Amino acid sequence: MHEMKQAIILAAGEGSRLRPVTLETPKPLIKVNGTRMMDTSISALKANGIQDIYLVVGYKKELFHALYDGVPGIHIIENPYYLQGNNITSMYMAREYLPEAFVVEADIIIRQPEVFHVHVEKSAYAASWREKTAEWLLTVQNGQIVKYEKEGSRPAYQLWGLSMWTKADGERLSEEIRREFEDNKNLNIYWDEIALDGAPERYDLGIRKISESAVCEIDTLQELVRIDEQYQKYL
């Protein structure tokens, strides 16, 4: 059994699909029914005993500093490359904290804090069974992720932007991210592709089964309005 000791929250993106709301407010800081999206992760992580949380910021970084500078346990990492590529740029900046860490996308709303239970059997992605989805899908055999697809079209486990990494896997992934970024200059991929391409040969990677109601991911303005009607004026 392994224990997660820290967390990385990826919060550097522009959130262009939620414009015009994100023209003034970064997506992770949008309030949904009165609570900032990212604060649901911070609260849930702290409720599970995670004290050190690393926020990777880029777009409108000054707003994150204004809110979280000086908050105990919150450490801000600036990503100067966030406009130059995909989220591998953010993970590159935070790679040293990957061993024994949760990684969570900042635009996920956490509804059930137990998704961050700190004890894990192996590295894993949070996933829920879906009969149909347009999101990333995982094929799991004997507890191991053996295949992934970026566009869902069949019943399978849907990947959520929440994962957990053992010391060994985190160290290996940190080095592979460094190599992709520095040596291969490959900035236009998701960092998850490195891990998922390496499973099961290089990573002991499984899933943490969660209910579909445990988390909520908002990708479009229409989805935001369905959850919080105050944003209807932006449609």
Short mmCIF file of C-alpha atoms in Angstrom, two decimals:
data_model
loop_
_atom_site.label_atom_id
_atom_site.label_comp_id
_atom_site.label_asym_id
_atom_site.label_seq_id
_atom_site.Cartn_x
_atom_site.Cartn_y
_atom_site.Cartn_z
CA MET A 1 0.00 0.00 0.00
CA HIS A 2 1.22 3.49 -0.89
CA GLU A 3 0.35 6.84 0.67
CA MET A 4 -0.12 10.10 -1.21
CA LYS A 5 1.65 12.98 0.52
CA GLN A 6 1.04 16.04 -1.68
CA ALA A 7 -0.97 17.29 -4.64
CA ILE A 8 -0.47 19.14 -7.92
CA ILE A 9 -3.32 21.21 -9.31
CA LEU A 10 -2.98 22.21 -12.97
CA ALA A 11 -4.52 25.66 -13.38
CA ALA A 12 -2.58 27.43 -16.14
CA GLY A 13 -4.96 27.23 -19.10
CA GLU A 14 -7.03 29.99 -20.70
CA GLY A 15 -10.38 28.20 -20.60
CA SER A 16 -11.23 29.50 -24.06
CA ARG A 17 -14.37 27.36 -24.39
CA LEU A 18 -15.93 29.27 -21.50
CA ARG A 19 -15.50 32.71 -23.02
CA PRO A 20 -16.64 35.39 -22.36
CA VAL A 21 -16.71 34.34 -18.69
CA THR A 22 -12.99 33.54 -18.74
CA LEU A 23 -12.00 36.84 -20.31
CA GLU A 24 -11.89 38.23 -16.78
CA THR A 25 -11.79 35.13 -14.58
CA PRO A 26 -9.56 32.07 -15.09
CA LYS A 27 -11.66 28.94 -15.40
CA PRO A 28 -10.45 27.39 -12.09
CA LEU A 29 -11.56 30.54 -10.23
CA ILE A 30 -15.07 30.67 -11.67
CA LYS A 31 -17.64 30.40 -8.90
CA VAL A 32 -20.20 27.66 -9.46
CA ASN A 33 -23.12 27.98 -7.07
CA GLY A 34 -20.99 30.20 -4.87
CA THR A 35 -17.76 28.17 -4.73
CA ARG A 36 -14.69 28.47 -6.95
CA MET A 37 -14.12 25.29 -8.96
CA MET A 38 -10.54 24.86 -7.73
CA ASP A 39 -11.50 25.38 -4.10
CA THR A 40 -13.53 22.16 -4.20
CA SER A 41 -10.29 20.27 -4.84
CA ILE A 42 -8.32 22.22 -2.25
CA SER A 43 -10.97 21.59 0.42
CA ALA A 44 -11.25 17.90 -0.44
CA LEU A 45 -7.49 17.40 -0.42
CA LYS A 46 -7.14 19.09 2.97
CA ALA A 47 -10.04 17.03 4.33
CA ASN A 48 -7.98 13.94 3.48
CA GLY A 49 -4.87 15.24 5.21
CA ILE A 50 -2.96 16.58 2.20
CA GLN A 51 -1.15 19.67 3.46
CA ASP A 52 1.14 20.62 0.56
CA ILE A 53 -0.68 21.63 -2.63
CA TYR A 54 1.20 22.95 -5.66
CA LEU A 55 -0.80 25.20 -7.99
CA VAL A 56 0.59 25.55 -11.51
CA VAL A 57 -0.66 28.84 -12.93
CA GLY A 58 -0.24 30.81 -16.14
CA TYR A 59 -3.24 32.70 -17.52
CA LYS A 60 -4.04 35.67 -15.25
CA LYS A 61 -1.59 34.33 -12.70
CA GLU A 62 -1.85 37.52 -10.65
CA LEU A 63 -5.39 36.58 -9.60
CA PHE A 64 -4.14 33.29 -8.13
CA HIS A 65 -1.39 35.12 -6.28
CA ALA A 66 -3.91 37.58 -4.87
CA LEU A 67 -6.06 34.76 -3.52
CA TYR A 68 -3.53 32.17 -2.36
CA ASP A 69 -0.23 33.87 -1.55
CA GLY A 70 0.38 33.32 2.14
CA VAL A 71 -2.22 30.57 2.51
CA PRO A 72 -0.59 27.78 4.56
CA GLY A 73 0.30 24.76 2.44
CA ILE A 74 -0.47 26.41 -0.91
CA HIS A 75 2.56 26.77 -3.18
CA ILE A 76 2.24 28.61 -6.50
CA ILE A 77 4.36 27.54 -9.49
CA GLU A 78 4.29 29.81 -12.54
CA ASN A 79 4.26 28.21 -15.98
CA PRO A 80 5.85 30.62 -18.49
CA TYR A 81 5.16 28.17 -21.35
CA TYR A 82 1.38 27.85 -21.00
CA LEU A 83 0.72 29.57 -24.34
CA GLN A 84 3.35 27.52 -26.16
CA GLY A 85 1.89 24.05 -25.87
CA ASN A 86 -0.41 21.64 -24.09
CA ASN A 87 -0.57 20.71 -20.41
CA ILE A 88 2.77 18.91 -20.55
CA THR A 89 4.20 22.41 -20.07
CA SER A 90 2.50 22.69 -16.68
CA MET A 91 3.50 19.22 -15.55
CA TYR A 92 7.06 19.92 -16.61
CA MET A 93 7.14 22.82 -14.16
CA ALA A 94 5.80 20.67 -11.32
CA ARG A 95 7.43 17.36 -12.21
CA GLU A 96 9.63 17.14 -9.10
CA TYR A 97 6.49 16.82 -6.95
CA LEU A 98 4.99 13.89 -8.88
CA PRO A 99 6.23 11.07 -6.62
CA GLU A 100 3.55 10.23 -4.03
CA ALA A 101 1.22 12.92 -5.37
CA PHE A 102 -2.31 13.43 -6.54
CA VAL A 103 -2.63 15.33 -9.83
CA VAL A 104 -5.90 17.09 -10.54
CA GLU A 105 -7.16 19.37 -13.28
CA ALA A 106 -8.28 22.65 -11.71
CA ASP A 107 -11.56 22.80 -13.61
CA ILE A 108 -13.00 19.68 -12.00
CA ILE A 109 -15.62 20.18 -9.30
CA ILE A 110 -15.17 17.65 -6.49
CA ARG A 111 -18.45 16.56 -4.94
CA GLN A 112 -17.22 13.60 -2.89
CA PRO A 113 -13.96 14.28 -1.00
CA GLU A 114 -13.23 10.57 -0.61
CA VAL A 115 -11.94 10.49 -4.18
CA PHE A 116 -8.74 11.78 -2.55
CA HIS A 117 -8.37 8.92 -0.08
CA VAL A 118 -4.60 8.90 0.44
CA HIS A 119 -3.94 5.15 0.47
CA VAL A 120 -3.54 3.50 -2.93
CA GLU A 121 -2.48 0.06 -4.10
CA LYS A 122 -0.84 1.41 -7.25
CA SER A 123 -0.71 4.48 -9.46
CA ALA A 124 -4.16 5.11 -10.88
CA TYR A 125 -6.58 7.37 -12.69
CA ALA A 126 -10.01 8.08 -11.26
CA ALA A 127 -12.54 6.53 -13.62
CA SER A 128 -16.24 5.75 -13.79
CA TRP A 129 -18.11 3.32 -16.00
CA ARG A 130 -20.00 4.97 -18.83
CA GLU A 131 -22.19 3.45 -21.50
CA LYS A 132 -21.44 6.34 -23.82
CA THR A 133 -19.22 9.39 -23.60
CA ALA A 134 -17.16 11.73 -25.75
CA GLU A 135 -14.32 11.74 -23.21
CA TRP A 136 -11.15 9.65 -22.94
CA LEU A 137 -11.79 5.94 -22.39
CA LEU A 138 -9.69 3.31 -20.64
CA THR A 139 -9.49 -0.41 -21.29
CA VAL A 140 -8.72 -2.27 -18.06
CA GLN A 141 -7.62 -5.89 -17.76
CA ASN A 142 -6.82 -7.57 -14.43
CA GLY A 143 -6.68 -4.21 -12.72
CA GLN A 144 -4.24 -2.70 -15.23
CA ILE A 145 -4.83 0.00 -17.82
CA VAL A 146 -3.79 -1.60 -21.11
CA LYS A 147 -5.25 0.84 -23.64
CA TYR A 148 -6.73 4.32 -23.92
CA GLU A 149 -8.75 6.21 -26.50
CA LYS A 150 -9.05 9.98 -26.71
CA GLU A 151 -12.59 9.93 -28.08
CA GLY A 152 -15.12 7.65 -26.51
CA SER A 153 -17.55 5.68 -28.63
CA ARG A 154 -18.35 2.55 -26.63
CA PRO A 155 -19.08 1.38 -23.09
CA ALA A 156 -15.89 1.70 -21.03
CA TYR A 157 -14.29 3.44 -18.08
CA GLN A 158 -14.15 7.21 -18.56
CA LEU A 159 -10.94 8.87 -17.43
CA TRP A 160 -11.30 11.88 -15.16
CA GLY A 161 -8.59 14.50 -14.71
CA LEU A 162 -7.58 13.12 -11.33
CA SER A 163 -4.74 10.69 -10.82
CA MET A 164 -2.36 9.42 -8.15
CA TRP A 165 1.27 8.36 -8.46
CA THR A 166 3.45 6.11 -6.37
CA LYS A 167 7.03 7.06 -5.64
CA ALA A 168 8.53 4.76 -8.30
CA ASP A 169 6.05 5.66 -11.03
CA GLY A 170 6.17 9.35 -10.16
CA GLU A 171 9.95 9.42 -10.42
CA ARG A 172 9.89 7.61 -13.76
CA LEU A 173 7.14 9.85 -15.12
CA SER A 174 8.95 12.98 -13.97
CA GLU A 175 12.03 11.98 -15.94
CA GLU A 176 10.04 11.03 -19.04
CA ILE A 177 8.25 14.39 -18.96
CA ARG A 178 11.58 16.16 -18.65
CA ARG A 179 12.96 14.23 -21.60
CA GLU A 180 9.92 14.95 -23.81
CA PHE A 181 10.05 18.63 -22.97
CA GLU A 182 13.78 19.34 -22.95
CA ASP A 183 15.24 16.79 -25.34
CA ASN A 184 12.40 16.14 -27.79
CA LYS A 185 10.86 19.65 -27.62
CA ASN A 186 7.48 17.96 -27.61
CA LEU A 187 5.21 20.60 -26.08
CA ASN A 188 2.00 19.76 -27.93
CA ILE A 189 0.88 16.66 -26.06
CA TYR A 190 -1.04 15.96 -22.90
CA TRP A 191 1.26 14.76 -20.14
CA ASP A 192 -1.20 11.90 -19.58
CA GLU A 193 -0.26 10.48 -22.98
CA ILE A 194 3.25 9.76 -21.71
CA ALA A 195 1.93 7.78 -18.78
CA LEU A 196 -0.82 5.98 -20.67
CA ASP A 197 1.46 5.10 -23.59
CA GLY A 198 3.80 3.54 -21.03
CA ALA A 199 1.18 1.35 -19.36
CA PRO A 200 1.50 -1.47 -18.53
CA GLU A 201 5.13 -1.86 -19.66
CA ARG A 202 6.65 1.05 -17.70
CA TYR A 203 3.91 2.00 -15.23
CA ASP A 204 1.94 -0.09 -12.77
CA LEU A 205 -1.17 1.89 -13.62
CA GLY A 206 -4.75 1.02 -12.71
CA ILE A 207 -7.96 2.88 -11.94
CA ARG A 208 -9.70 4.19 -8.84
CA LYS A 209 -13.36 3.49 -9.47
CA ILE A 210 -15.54 6.44 -8.57
CA SER A 211 -19.19 7.20 -9.14
CA GLU A 212 -20.14 9.55 -11.92
CA SER A 213 -21.67 11.84 -9.30
CA ALA A 214 -18.37 12.20 -7.39
CA VAL A 215 -16.94 14.79 -9.77
CA CYS A 216 -18.16 17.25 -12.38
CA GLU A 217 -16.16 18.56 -15.32
CA ILE A 218 -17.38 21.71 -17.06
CA ASP A 219 -16.06 22.10 -20.59
CA THR A 220 -18.50 24.49 -22.26
CA LEU A 221 -20.54 27.56 -21.43
CA GLN A 222 -23.72 25.56 -21.97
CA GLU A 223 -22.63 23.02 -19.35
CA LEU A 224 -21.84 25.84 -16.93
CA VAL A 225 -25.30 27.35 -17.40
CA ARG A 226 -26.98 23.99 -16.76
CA ILE A 227 -25.29 23.83 -13.36
CA ASP A 228 -25.49 27.52 -12.43
CA GLU A 229 -28.15 29.65 -14.10
CA GLN A 230 -26.48 32.93 -13.20
CA TYR A 231 -24.31 32.48 -16.31
CA GLN A 232 -27.32 32.41 -18.64
CA LYS A 233 -26.62 36.05 -19.51
CA TYR A 234 -23.43 35.03 -21.32
CA LEU A 235 -25.17 32.79 -23.84
#
